């Protein structure tokens, strides 16, 4: 099968050009067409000669997915369900913030981590996305913005869609290099955040990369007993190991880490857990930010419900009183199946029924 041209870093495309006996500057021309003019076929690349266009067309594809569903929320959030070339469905979300246009991308078809509260974990992973398929999500959202005519650009990326990014490490890295490269989209590393459920090796490897991309850890509980109940991955990688890897990341990067904490009513939202969490983060509180996420109900996980506003406020107050920076995540698109994986799992249910 032909490879997606979006999956190649600039250097890889330069190398490909060299391998074809072509001059390296051709890579810059092709990237200009792909990422600045945003054409969808090699034929449109007018300053690229015909022979090279034919070579490119033989080796690569540009467009590999279609929009299956597009839902627009009253608050400007747009949720895309894409159908991949092999029929698989993935989700991508565009969120409009005061600081810009943020896109949440998916890295895998399904997820094997199987957290007990998550719609994505309901269906096991059927495959990893290629780097090109992850980049193409951004390009499709940019195409949507281009069509609106307001000159808006995707300015921020969160890798928080379906899948565990560090379980698809190499493709994730290629994706990050492509979107960050100034020859193309040039989205600043500081405007990109990768979220992990806590794969220790991945966190350490990521710390050693030369990219200054932000890291978020889905922590969700301040002790092993509770965390294992909520996220079975904690059995394989208990909190001590995860926090050691986080400390390693901090020592290498000195960049603030976000800790995501889903608030599940009467499960992990007591003041006692807030106190424990504050203790856990005490020695790195200047480099920590806790994102409190009110649980988005998932039909299949009816054992959980959303914390009460009082519990959320008490949790936040407890953290703040101990000097932990935190906030409650602003909800976006609650009218359109906002929680990651929900649109996809609904569509799959419709498809099979
Ligand atoms: N696999 C990675 C990244 C994708 S999940 C990770 O777990 O970090 C991204 C975020 O969506 C996680 O913080 C996860 O906790 C959150 N999430 C999943 N299901 C949710 C739900 N039902 N309600 C609210 N947030 C949810
Ligand atoms: Fe996978 Fe993240 Fe969902 Fe857990 S929360 S099942 S790691 S996508």
mmCIF file of C-alpha atoms and ligand atoms in Angstrom:
data_model
loop_
_atom_site.group_PDB
_atom_site.id
_atom_site.type_symbol
_atom_site.label_atom_id
_atom_site.label_comp_id
_atom_site.label_asym_id
_atom_site.label_seq_id
_atom_site.Cartn_x
_atom_site.Cartn_y
_atom_site.Cartn_z
ATOM 1 C CA UNK A 1 0.000 0.000 0.000
ATOM 2 C CA UNK A 2 1.139 3.538 -0.713
ATOM 3 C CA UNK A 3 2.452 5.511 2.219
ATOM 4 C CA UNK A 4 0.935 8.805 3.366
ATOM 5 C CA UNK A 5 3.254 11.668 2.458
ATOM 6 C CA UNK A 6 2.156 13.427 5.674
ATOM 7 C CA UNK A 7 4.010 10.764 7.652
ATOM 8 C CA UNK A 8 7.460 11.842 6.472
ATOM 9 C CA UNK A 9 9.502 14.413 8.337
ATOM 10 C CA UNK A 10 11.116 17.133 6.244
ATOM 11 C CA UNK A 11 14.478 15.359 6.460
ATOM 12 C CA UNK A 12 12.923 12.062 5.405
ATOM 13 C CA UNK A 13 11.363 13.682 2.340
ATOM 14 C CA UNK A 14 14.710 15.321 1.509
ATOM 15 C CA UNK A 15 16.318 11.898 1.768
ATOM 16 C CA UNK A 16 13.631 10.403 -0.458
ATOM 17 C CA UNK A 17 14.317 13.124 -3.035
ATOM 18 C CA UNK A 18 18.039 12.346 -2.888
ATOM 19 C CA UNK A 19 17.312 8.628 -3.322
ATOM 20 C CA UNK A 20 15.337 9.450 -6.476
ATOM 21 C CA UNK A 21 18.240 11.503 -7.842
ATOM 22 C CA UNK A 22 16.272 14.701 -7.237
ATOM 23 C CA UNK A 23 17.543 17.934 -5.744
ATOM 24 C CA UNK A 24 16.845 18.422 -2.066
ATOM 25 C CA UNK A 25 15.103 21.796 -2.480
ATOM 26 C CA UNK A 26 12.225 19.901 -4.055
ATOM 27 C CA UNK A 27 11.256 18.769 -0.550
ATOM 28 C CA UNK A 28 10.702 22.400 0.439
ATOM 29 C CA UNK A 29 8.518 22.953 -2.628
ATOM 30 C CA UNK A 30 6.417 19.888 -1.890
ATOM 31 C CA UNK A 31 6.029 20.861 1.775
ATOM 32 C CA UNK A 32 4.957 24.344 0.734
ATOM 33 C CA UNK A 33 2.167 22.839 -1.393
ATOM 34 C CA UNK A 34 1.182 20.369 1.308
ATOM 35 C CA UNK A 35 1.232 22.539 4.408
ATOM 36 C CA UNK A 36 0.984 26.178 3.229
ATOM 37 C CA UNK A 37 -1.186 25.931 0.123
ATOM 38 C CA UNK A 38 -2.719 22.709 1.417
ATOM 39 C CA UNK A 39 -3.455 20.996 -1.899
ATOM 40 C CA UNK A 40 -4.819 17.447 -1.907
ATOM 41 C CA UNK A 41 -3.113 16.057 -5.038
ATOM 42 C CA UNK A 42 0.408 16.047 -6.447
ATOM 43 C CA UNK A 43 -1.004 17.248 -9.778
ATOM 44 C CA UNK A 44 -1.700 20.658 -8.288
ATOM 45 C CA UNK A 45 1.978 21.206 -7.406
ATOM 46 C CA UNK A 46 2.608 23.443 -10.367
ATOM 47 C CA UNK A 47 6.293 24.255 -9.872
ATOM 48 C CA UNK A 48 7.150 20.577 -9.460
ATOM 49 C CA UNK A 49 7.949 18.992 -12.814
ATOM 50 C CA UNK A 50 5.685 16.336 -14.253
ATOM 51 C CA UNK A 51 8.118 13.457 -13.852
ATOM 52 C CA UNK A 52 8.630 14.133 -10.194
ATOM 53 C CA UNK A 53 4.884 14.533 -9.655
ATOM 54 C CA UNK A 54 4.440 11.095 -11.204
ATOM 55 C CA UNK A 55 7.141 9.651 -8.936
ATOM 56 C CA UNK A 56 5.493 11.175 -5.896
ATOM 57 C CA UNK A 57 2.119 9.863 -6.952
ATOM 58 C CA UNK A 58 3.536 6.375 -7.349
ATOM 59 C CA UNK A 59 5.101 6.368 -3.900
ATOM 60 C CA UNK A 60 2.643 8.336 -1.768
ATOM 61 C CA UNK A 61 -0.965 9.216 -1.082
ATOM 62 C CA UNK A 62 -2.171 12.515 0.384
ATOM 63 C CA UNK A 63 -5.793 11.928 1.304
ATOM 64 C CA UNK A 64 -6.566 8.646 3.050
ATOM 65 C CA UNK A 65 -9.704 9.374 5.108
ATOM 66 C CA UNK A 66 -13.199 10.801 4.752
ATOM 67 C CA UNK A 67 -15.480 12.604 7.153
ATOM 68 C CA UNK A 68 -18.141 10.136 8.350
ATOM 69 C CA UNK A 69 -19.805 12.521 10.798
ATOM 70 C CA UNK A 70 -19.215 16.143 11.710
ATOM 71 C CA UNK A 71 -20.981 17.530 14.771
ATOM 72 C CA UNK A 72 -20.877 21.215 15.616
ATOM 73 C CA UNK A 73 -21.606 22.321 19.141
ATOM 74 C CA UNK A 74 -23.209 25.566 20.226
ATOM 75 C CA UNK A 75 -19.929 26.638 21.846
ATOM 76 C CA UNK A 76 -17.916 26.298 18.636
ATOM 77 C CA UNK A 77 -16.517 22.819 19.355
ATOM 78 C CA UNK A 78 -16.492 20.632 16.266
ATOM 79 C CA UNK A 79 -16.210 16.895 16.506
ATOM 80 C CA UNK A 80 -15.084 14.903 13.472
ATOM 81 C CA UNK A 81 -15.543 11.193 13.008
ATOM 82 C CA UNK A 82 -13.202 10.062 10.223
ATOM 83 C CA UNK A 83 -13.475 6.840 8.258
ATOM 84 C CA UNK A 84 -9.993 5.490 7.508
ATOM 85 C CA UNK A 85 -9.033 3.699 4.297
ATOM 86 C CA UNK A 86 -9.605 0.315 5.987
ATOM 87 C CA UNK A 87 -13.043 1.367 7.281
ATOM 88 C CA UNK A 88 -11.969 2.008 10.875
ATOM 89 C CA UNK A 89 -13.417 5.062 12.609
ATOM 90 C CA UNK A 90 -11.472 7.623 14.638
ATOM 91 C CA UNK A 91 -12.339 10.884 16.382
ATOM 92 C CA UNK A 92 -10.794 14.324 16.256
ATOM 93 C CA UNK A 93 -12.072 17.394 18.106
ATOM 94 C CA UNK A 94 -11.568 21.086 17.367
ATOM 95 C CA UNK A 95 -11.969 23.410 20.331
ATOM 96 C CA UNK A 96 -12.111 27.162 20.150
ATOM 97 C CA UNK A 97 -10.329 28.982 22.984
ATOM 98 C CA UNK A 98 -9.457 32.625 23.593
ATOM 99 C CA UNK A 99 -5.812 31.728 22.871
ATOM 100 C CA UNK A 100 -6.554 29.947 19.607
ATOM 101 C CA UNK A 101 -7.809 26.842 17.882
ATOM 102 C CA UNK A 102 -6.891 23.628 19.649
ATOM 103 C CA UNK A 103 -7.173 20.160 18.135
ATOM 104 C CA UNK A 104 -7.402 16.886 20.048
ATOM 105 C CA UNK A 105 -5.985 14.027 17.982
ATOM 106 C CA UNK A 106 -6.338 10.266 18.108
ATOM 107 C CA UNK A 107 -3.277 7.985 17.963
ATOM 108 C CA UNK A 108 -4.760 4.479 17.842
ATOM 109 C CA UNK A 109 -7.902 2.687 16.712
ATOM 110 C CA UNK A 110 -9.192 1.796 20.182
ATOM 111 C CA UNK A 111 -6.998 1.482 23.256
ATOM 112 C CA UNK A 112 -5.541 -1.476 25.108
ATOM 113 C CA UNK A 113 -5.026 0.277 28.422
ATOM 114 C CA UNK A 114 -8.699 -0.243 29.267
ATOM 115 C CA UNK A 115 -9.269 2.392 31.951
ATOM 116 C CA UNK A 116 -12.532 1.700 33.705
ATOM 117 C CA UNK A 117 -14.139 5.097 32.997
ATOM 118 C CA UNK A 118 -13.150 5.581 29.356
ATOM 119 C CA UNK A 119 -15.241 5.004 26.233
ATOM 120 C CA UNK A 120 -12.102 4.399 24.128
ATOM 121 C CA UNK A 121 -10.973 1.565 26.317
ATOM 122 C CA UNK A 122 -14.254 -0.290 25.768
ATOM 123 C CA UNK A 123 -13.025 -1.535 22.436
ATOM 124 C CA UNK A 124 -9.594 -3.077 22.322
ATOM 125 C CA UNK A 125 -7.012 -1.551 20.064
ATOM 126 C CA UNK A 126 -7.305 -2.892 16.542
ATOM 127 C CA UNK A 127 -4.253 -1.053 15.259
ATOM 128 C CA UNK A 128 -1.921 1.905 15.638
ATOM 129 C CA UNK A 129 -2.435 4.955 13.468
ATOM 130 C CA UNK A 130 0.410 5.782 11.124
ATOM 131 C CA UNK A 131 2.188 9.111 11.573
ATOM 132 C CA UNK A 132 0.513 10.256 8.360
ATOM 133 C CA UNK A 133 -2.948 9.457 9.681
ATOM 134 C CA UNK A 134 -2.280 11.520 12.801
ATOM 135 C CA UNK A 135 -1.009 14.480 10.749
ATOM 136 C CA UNK A 136 -3.957 14.162 8.366
ATOM 137 C CA UNK A 137 -6.380 14.781 11.243
ATOM 138 C CA UNK A 138 -4.751 18.184 11.728
ATOM 139 C CA UNK A 139 -4.848 18.873 7.984
ATOM 140 C CA UNK A 140 -8.540 18.006 7.785
ATOM 141 C CA UNK A 141 -9.385 20.309 10.676
ATOM 142 C CA UNK A 142 -7.277 23.039 9.053
ATOM 143 C CA UNK A 143 -9.242 22.476 5.843
ATOM 144 C CA UNK A 144 -12.455 23.022 7.824
ATOM 145 C CA UNK A 145 -11.030 26.309 9.186
ATOM 146 C CA UNK A 146 -9.823 27.345 5.725
ATOM 147 C CA UNK A 147 -13.337 26.835 4.356
ATOM 148 C CA UNK A 148 -14.732 29.213 6.986
ATOM 149 C CA UNK A 149 -12.566 31.911 5.417
ATOM 150 C CA UNK A 150 -11.553 33.659 8.631
ATOM 151 C CA UNK A 151 -7.861 32.906 8.233
ATOM 152 C CA UNK A 152 -7.821 30.853 11.447
ATOM 153 C CA UNK A 153 -4.965 28.422 11.998
ATOM 154 C CA UNK A 154 -4.687 25.366 14.194
ATOM 155 C CA UNK A 155 -2.512 26.837 16.944
ATOM 156 C CA UNK A 156 -2.516 24.153 19.646
ATOM 157 C CA UNK A 157 -2.560 20.377 19.694
ATOM 158 C CA UNK A 158 -3.437 17.994 22.499
ATOM 159 C CA UNK A 159 -2.714 14.315 22.003
ATOM 160 C CA UNK A 160 -5.655 13.255 24.163
ATOM 161 C CA UNK A 161 -7.962 11.498 21.736
ATOM 162 C CA UNK A 162 -8.442 7.754 21.428
ATOM 163 C CA UNK A 163 -5.384 5.658 22.242
ATOM 164 C CA UNK A 164 -2.252 5.681 24.364
ATOM 165 C CA UNK A 165 0.335 7.799 22.523
ATOM 166 C CA UNK A 166 3.363 6.117 24.117
ATOM 167 C CA UNK A 167 2.050 2.742 22.920
ATOM 168 C CA UNK A 168 2.600 4.107 19.385
ATOM 169 C CA UNK A 169 5.820 5.923 20.166
ATOM 170 C CA UNK A 170 7.659 6.162 16.843
ATOM 171 C CA UNK A 171 4.619 7.297 14.877
ATOM 172 C CA UNK A 172 3.823 9.824 17.608
ATOM 173 C CA UNK A 173 7.345 11.264 17.328
ATOM 174 C CA UNK A 174 7.167 11.549 13.538
ATOM 175 C CA UNK A 175 3.809 13.278 13.875
ATOM 176 C CA UNK A 176 5.225 15.758 16.409
ATOM 177 C CA UNK A 177 8.235 16.519 14.208
ATOM 178 C CA UNK A 178 6.065 17.086 11.134
ATOM 179 C CA UNK A 179 3.576 19.494 12.747
ATOM 180 C CA UNK A 180 6.320 21.334 14.635
ATOM 181 C CA UNK A 181 8.611 21.876 11.621
ATOM 182 C CA UNK A 182 8.809 25.492 10.459
ATOM 183 C CA UNK A 183 8.950 24.363 6.817
ATOM 184 C CA UNK A 184 5.337 23.249 7.237
ATOM 185 C CA UNK A 185 2.687 24.046 9.838
ATOM 186 C CA UNK A 186 5.218 25.309 12.378
ATOM 187 C CA UNK A 187 3.048 24.667 15.438
ATOM 188 C CA UNK A 188 5.228 25.531 18.441
ATOM 189 C CA UNK A 189 6.308 22.632 20.652
ATOM 190 C CA UNK A 190 5.161 24.635 23.667
ATOM 191 C CA UNK A 191 1.673 24.639 22.151
ATOM 192 C CA UNK A 192 1.570 20.851 21.959
ATOM 193 C CA UNK A 193 0.703 18.498 24.845
ATOM 194 C CA UNK A 194 0.989 14.716 24.914
ATOM 195 C CA UNK A 195 -1.111 12.901 27.505
ATOM 196 C CA UNK A 196 -0.175 9.470 28.833
ATOM 197 C CA UNK A 197 -1.782 7.003 31.191
ATOM 198 C CA UNK A 198 1.679 6.503 32.684
ATOM 199 C CA UNK A 199 3.811 4.232 30.500
ATOM 200 C CA UNK A 200 7.081 4.569 32.376
ATOM 201 C CA UNK A 201 9.479 3.732 29.554
ATOM 202 C CA UNK A 202 7.660 6.111 27.229
ATOM 203 C CA UNK A 203 7.869 8.997 29.715
ATOM 204 C CA UNK A 204 11.629 8.460 30.126
ATOM 205 C CA UNK A 205 12.249 8.191 26.406
ATOM 206 C CA UNK A 206 10.155 11.291 25.804
ATOM 207 C CA UNK A 207 12.238 13.166 28.385
ATOM 208 C CA UNK A 208 15.341 12.392 26.326
ATOM 209 C CA UNK A 209 13.914 13.809 23.070
ATOM 210 C CA UNK A 210 15.114 17.176 21.812
ATOM 211 C CA UNK A 211 11.527 18.489 21.456
ATOM 212 C CA UNK A 212 10.093 20.845 24.104
ATOM 213 C CA UNK A 213 6.597 19.363 23.951
ATOM 214 C CA UNK A 214 4.431 19.452 27.105
ATOM 215 C CA UNK A 215 3.581 16.303 28.998
ATOM 216 C CA UNK A 216 0.344 15.478 30.810
ATOM 217 C CA UNK A 217 -0.049 12.504 33.115
ATOM 218 C CA UNK A 218 -3.481 10.973 33.639
ATOM 219 C CA UNK A 219 -3.060 10.352 37.341
ATOM 220 C CA UNK A 220 -6.713 10.108 38.486
ATOM 221 C CA UNK A 221 -5.865 8.796 41.975
ATOM 222 C CA UNK A 222 -3.229 9.594 44.619
ATOM 223 C CA UNK A 223 -2.521 6.044 45.848
ATOM 224 C CA UNK A 224 -1.920 2.640 44.283
ATOM 225 C CA UNK A 225 -4.978 0.896 45.666
ATOM 226 C CA UNK A 226 -7.421 3.393 44.239
ATOM 227 C CA UNK A 227 -5.468 3.991 41.036
ATOM 228 C CA UNK A 228 -5.367 0.277 40.256
ATOM 229 C CA UNK A 229 -9.137 0.097 40.714
ATOM 230 C CA UNK A 230 -9.684 2.927 38.250
ATOM 231 C CA UNK A 231 -6.824 2.180 35.842
ATOM 232 C CA UNK A 232 -5.564 -1.380 35.697
ATOM 233 C CA UNK A 233 -2.322 -0.181 34.018
ATOM 234 C CA UNK A 234 -1.283 0.916 37.516
ATOM 235 C CA UNK A 235 -0.622 -2.743 38.325
ATOM 236 C CA UNK A 236 2.118 -2.908 35.720
ATOM 237 C CA UNK A 237 3.413 0.596 36.435
ATOM 238 C CA UNK A 238 2.646 1.608 40.004
ATOM 239 C CA UNK A 239 2.617 5.226 41.091
ATOM 240 C CA UNK A 240 6.150 5.195 42.565
ATOM 241 C CA UNK A 241 7.605 4.193 39.203
ATOM 242 C CA UNK A 242 5.454 6.683 37.327
ATOM 243 C CA UNK A 243 6.404 9.525 39.678
ATOM 244 C CA UNK A 244 10.101 8.607 39.355
ATOM 245 C CA UNK A 245 9.758 8.875 35.583
ATOM 246 C CA UNK A 246 7.957 12.220 36.019
ATOM 247 C CA UNK A 247 10.833 13.458 38.204
ATOM 248 C CA UNK A 248 13.249 12.362 35.492
ATOM 249 C CA UNK A 249 11.235 14.320 32.900
ATOM 250 C CA UNK A 250 11.308 17.388 35.153
ATOM 251 C CA UNK A 251 15.048 17.085 35.697
ATOM 252 C CA UNK A 252 15.637 16.957 31.938
ATOM 253 C CA UNK A 253 13.096 19.530 30.795
ATOM 254 C CA UNK A 254 12.268 21.785 33.703
ATOM 255 C CA UNK A 255 8.836 22.226 32.119
ATOM 256 C CA UNK A 256 5.570 22.263 34.004
ATOM 257 C CA UNK A 257 3.661 18.983 33.923
ATOM 258 C CA UNK A 258 -0.100 18.732 33.865
ATOM 259 C CA UNK A 259 -1.735 16.083 36.041
ATOM 260 C CA UNK A 260 -5.173 15.108 34.823
ATOM 261 C CA UNK A 261 -7.604 13.996 37.491
ATOM 262 C CA UNK A 262 -11.082 12.789 36.547
ATOM 263 C CA UNK A 263 -13.489 13.386 39.388
ATOM 264 C CA UNK A 264 -15.700 10.325 39.945
ATOM 265 C CA UNK A 265 -18.405 10.816 42.503
ATOM 266 C CA UNK A 266 -17.636 9.171 45.853
ATOM 267 C CA UNK A 267 -14.753 7.208 44.296
ATOM 268 C CA UNK A 268 -11.748 9.552 44.153
ATOM 269 C CA UNK A 269 -13.247 12.943 44.951
ATOM 270 C CA UNK A 270 -13.046 13.086 48.769
ATOM 271 C CA UNK A 271 -11.054 15.742 50.584
ATOM 272 C CA UNK A 272 -8.796 12.952 51.831
ATOM 273 C CA UNK A 273 -7.699 12.147 48.268
ATOM 274 C CA UNK A 274 -7.105 15.819 47.587
ATOM 275 C CA UNK A 275 -4.836 15.928 50.647
ATOM 276 C CA UNK A 276 -2.971 12.830 49.467
ATOM 277 C CA UNK A 277 -2.558 14.263 45.999
ATOM 278 C CA UNK A 278 -1.210 17.505 47.441
ATOM 279 C CA UNK A 279 1.353 15.509 49.447
ATOM 280 C CA UNK A 280 2.364 13.525 46.375
ATOM 281 C CA UNK A 281 3.039 16.703 44.397
ATOM 282 C CA UNK A 282 4.414 18.800 47.244
ATOM 283 C CA UNK A 283 8.077 18.546 46.169
ATOM 284 C CA UNK A 284 7.288 19.640 42.616
ATOM 285 C CA UNK A 285 4.416 22.003 43.148
ATOM 286 C CA UNK A 286 6.049 24.839 41.193
ATOM 287 C CA UNK A 287 6.243 22.598 38.146
ATOM 288 C CA UNK A 288 2.815 21.003 38.508
ATOM 289 C CA UNK A 289 -0.664 21.909 37.397
ATOM 290 C CA UNK A 290 -3.635 19.735 38.262
ATOM 291 C CA UNK A 291 -6.452 19.669 35.748
ATOM 292 C CA UNK A 292 -9.634 18.562 37.478
ATOM 293 C CA UNK A 293 -11.931 16.939 34.937
ATOM 294 C CA UNK A 294 -15.602 16.427 35.793
ATOM 295 C CA UNK A 295 -16.420 12.914 34.588
ATOM 296 C CA UNK A 296 -18.379 12.713 31.368
ATOM 297 C CA UNK A 297 -20.882 9.893 31.800
ATOM 298 C CA UNK A 298 -20.289 6.926 29.487
ATOM 299 C CA UNK A 299 -23.323 4.672 29.076
ATOM 300 C CA UNK A 300 -21.407 1.432 29.577
ATOM 301 C CA UNK A 301 -19.691 2.611 32.755
ATOM 302 C CA UNK A 302 -22.791 3.158 34.871
ATOM 303 C CA UNK A 303 -20.938 2.449 38.104
ATOM 304 C CA UNK A 304 -19.564 5.995 37.902
ATOM 305 C CA UNK A 305 -21.233 9.349 38.068
ATOM 306 C CA UNK A 306 -20.077 12.932 38.025
ATOM 307 C CA UNK A 307 -18.960 14.556 41.259
ATOM 308 C CA UNK A 308 -21.269 17.127 42.780
ATOM 309 C CA UNK A 309 -20.331 20.810 42.373
ATOM 310 C CA UNK A 310 -19.718 20.907 46.136
ATOM 311 C CA UNK A 311 -17.284 17.982 45.994
ATOM 312 C CA UNK A 312 -15.468 19.516 43.028
ATOM 313 C CA UNK A 313 -15.170 22.864 44.813
ATOM 314 C CA UNK A 314 -13.930 21.239 48.032
ATOM 315 C CA UNK A 315 -11.334 19.198 46.135
ATOM 316 C CA UNK A 316 -10.047 22.271 44.337
ATOM 317 C CA UNK A 317 -9.960 24.318 47.537
ATOM 318 C CA UNK A 318 -8.002 21.622 49.361
ATOM 319 C CA UNK A 319 -5.355 21.508 46.634
ATOM 320 C CA UNK A 320 -5.104 25.292 46.432
ATOM 321 C CA UNK A 321 -4.797 25.697 50.187
ATOM 322 C CA UNK A 322 -1.726 23.434 49.984
ATOM 323 C CA UNK A 323 -0.122 25.505 47.233
ATOM 324 C CA UNK A 324 -0.980 23.176 44.341
ATOM 325 C CA UNK A 325 -1.882 25.037 41.157
ATOM 326 C CA UNK A 326 -5.078 23.645 39.689
ATOM 327 C CA UNK A 327 -8.281 24.367 37.838
ATOM 328 C CA UNK A 328 -11.467 22.672 36.743
ATOM 329 C CA UNK A 329 -11.359 21.931 33.034
ATOM 330 C CA UNK A 330 -13.768 24.079 31.104
ATOM 331 C CA UNK A 331 -16.264 21.834 29.464
ATOM 332 C CA UNK A 332 -16.573 21.960 25.728
ATOM 333 C CA UNK A 333 -19.148 20.426 23.487
ATOM 334 C CA UNK A 334 -21.131 18.616 26.151
ATOM 335 C CA UNK A 335 -24.095 18.641 23.775
ATOM 336 C CA UNK A 336 -22.175 16.567 21.200
ATOM 337 C CA UNK A 337 -20.838 13.414 22.914
ATOM 338 C CA UNK A 338 -17.795 15.287 24.123
ATOM 339 C CA UNK A 339 -15.849 12.641 26.012
ATOM 340 C CA UNK A 340 -13.163 11.101 23.877
ATOM 341 C CA UNK A 341 -14.346 7.933 22.207
ATOM 342 C CA UNK A 342 -18.043 8.503 22.791
ATOM 343 C CA UNK A 343 -18.968 9.513 19.271
ATOM 344 C CA UNK A 344 -16.959 6.619 17.875
ATOM 345 C CA UNK A 345 -18.467 4.015 20.178
ATOM 346 C CA UNK A 346 -21.982 5.258 19.389
ATOM 347 C CA UNK A 347 -21.343 5.112 15.650
ATOM 348 C CA UNK A 348 -19.901 1.598 15.920
ATOM 349 C CA UNK A 349 -22.984 0.496 17.841
ATOM 350 C CA UNK A 350 -25.163 1.996 15.117
ATOM 351 C CA UNK A 351 -23.098 0.285 12.415
ATOM 352 C CA UNK A 352 -23.381 -3.145 13.996
ATOM 353 C CA UNK A 353 -27.043 -2.891 14.997
HETATM 354 N N1 LIG B 1 -4.487 7.597 26.701
HETATM 355 C C1 LIG B 1 -4.032 8.860 27.114
HETATM 356 C C2 LIG B 1 -4.553 9.971 26.253
HETATM 357 C C3 LIG B 1 -5.967 9.836 25.817
HETATM 358 S S1 LIG B 1 -7.204 9.872 27.101
HETATM 359 C C4 LIG B 1 -4.360 9.113 28.556
HETATM 360 O O1 LIG B 1 -5.117 8.347 29.128
HETATM 361 O O2 LIG B 1 -3.844 10.069 29.090
HETATM 362 C C5 LIG B 1 -7.223 11.616 27.382
HETATM 363 C C6 LIG B 1 -7.986 12.082 28.591
HETATM 364 O O3 LIG B 1 -9.392 11.879 28.440
HETATM 365 C C7 LIG B 1 -7.526 11.359 29.836
HETATM 366 O O4 LIG B 1 -7.100 12.223 30.847
HETATM 367 C C8 LIG B 1 -8.774 10.648 30.201
HETATM 368 O O5 LIG B 1 -8.799 10.505 31.548
HETATM 369 C C9 LIG B 1 -9.901 11.523 29.682
HETATM 370 N N2 LIG B 1 -11.191 10.821 29.642
HETATM 371 C C10 LIG B 1 -11.431 9.581 29.191
HETATM 372 N N3 LIG B 1 -12.713 9.235 29.411
HETATM 373 C C11 LIG B 1 -13.314 10.287 30.017
HETATM 374 C C12 LIG B 1 -14.631 10.530 30.516
HETATM 375 N N4 LIG B 1 -15.594 9.632 30.419
HETATM 376 N N5 LIG B 1 -14.876 11.736 31.089
HETATM 377 C C13 LIG B 1 -13.910 12.668 31.171
HETATM 378 N N6 LIG B 1 -12.656 12.490 30.738
HETATM 379 C C14 LIG B 1 -12.347 11.307 30.156
HETATM 380 FE FE1 LIG B 2 -6.775 4.488 26.843
HETATM 381 FE FE2 LIG B 2 -6.443 6.973 27.828
HETATM 382 FE FE3 LIG B 2 -8.903 5.850 27.632
HETATM 383 FE FE4 LIG B 2 -7.172 4.949 29.440
HETATM 384 S S1 LIG B 2 -8.077 7.014 29.353
HETATM 385 S S2 LIG B 2 -8.461 3.665 28.079
HETATM 386 S S3 LIG B 2 -5.253 5.139 28.349
HETATM 387 S S4 LIG B 2 -7.545 6.382 25.945
#
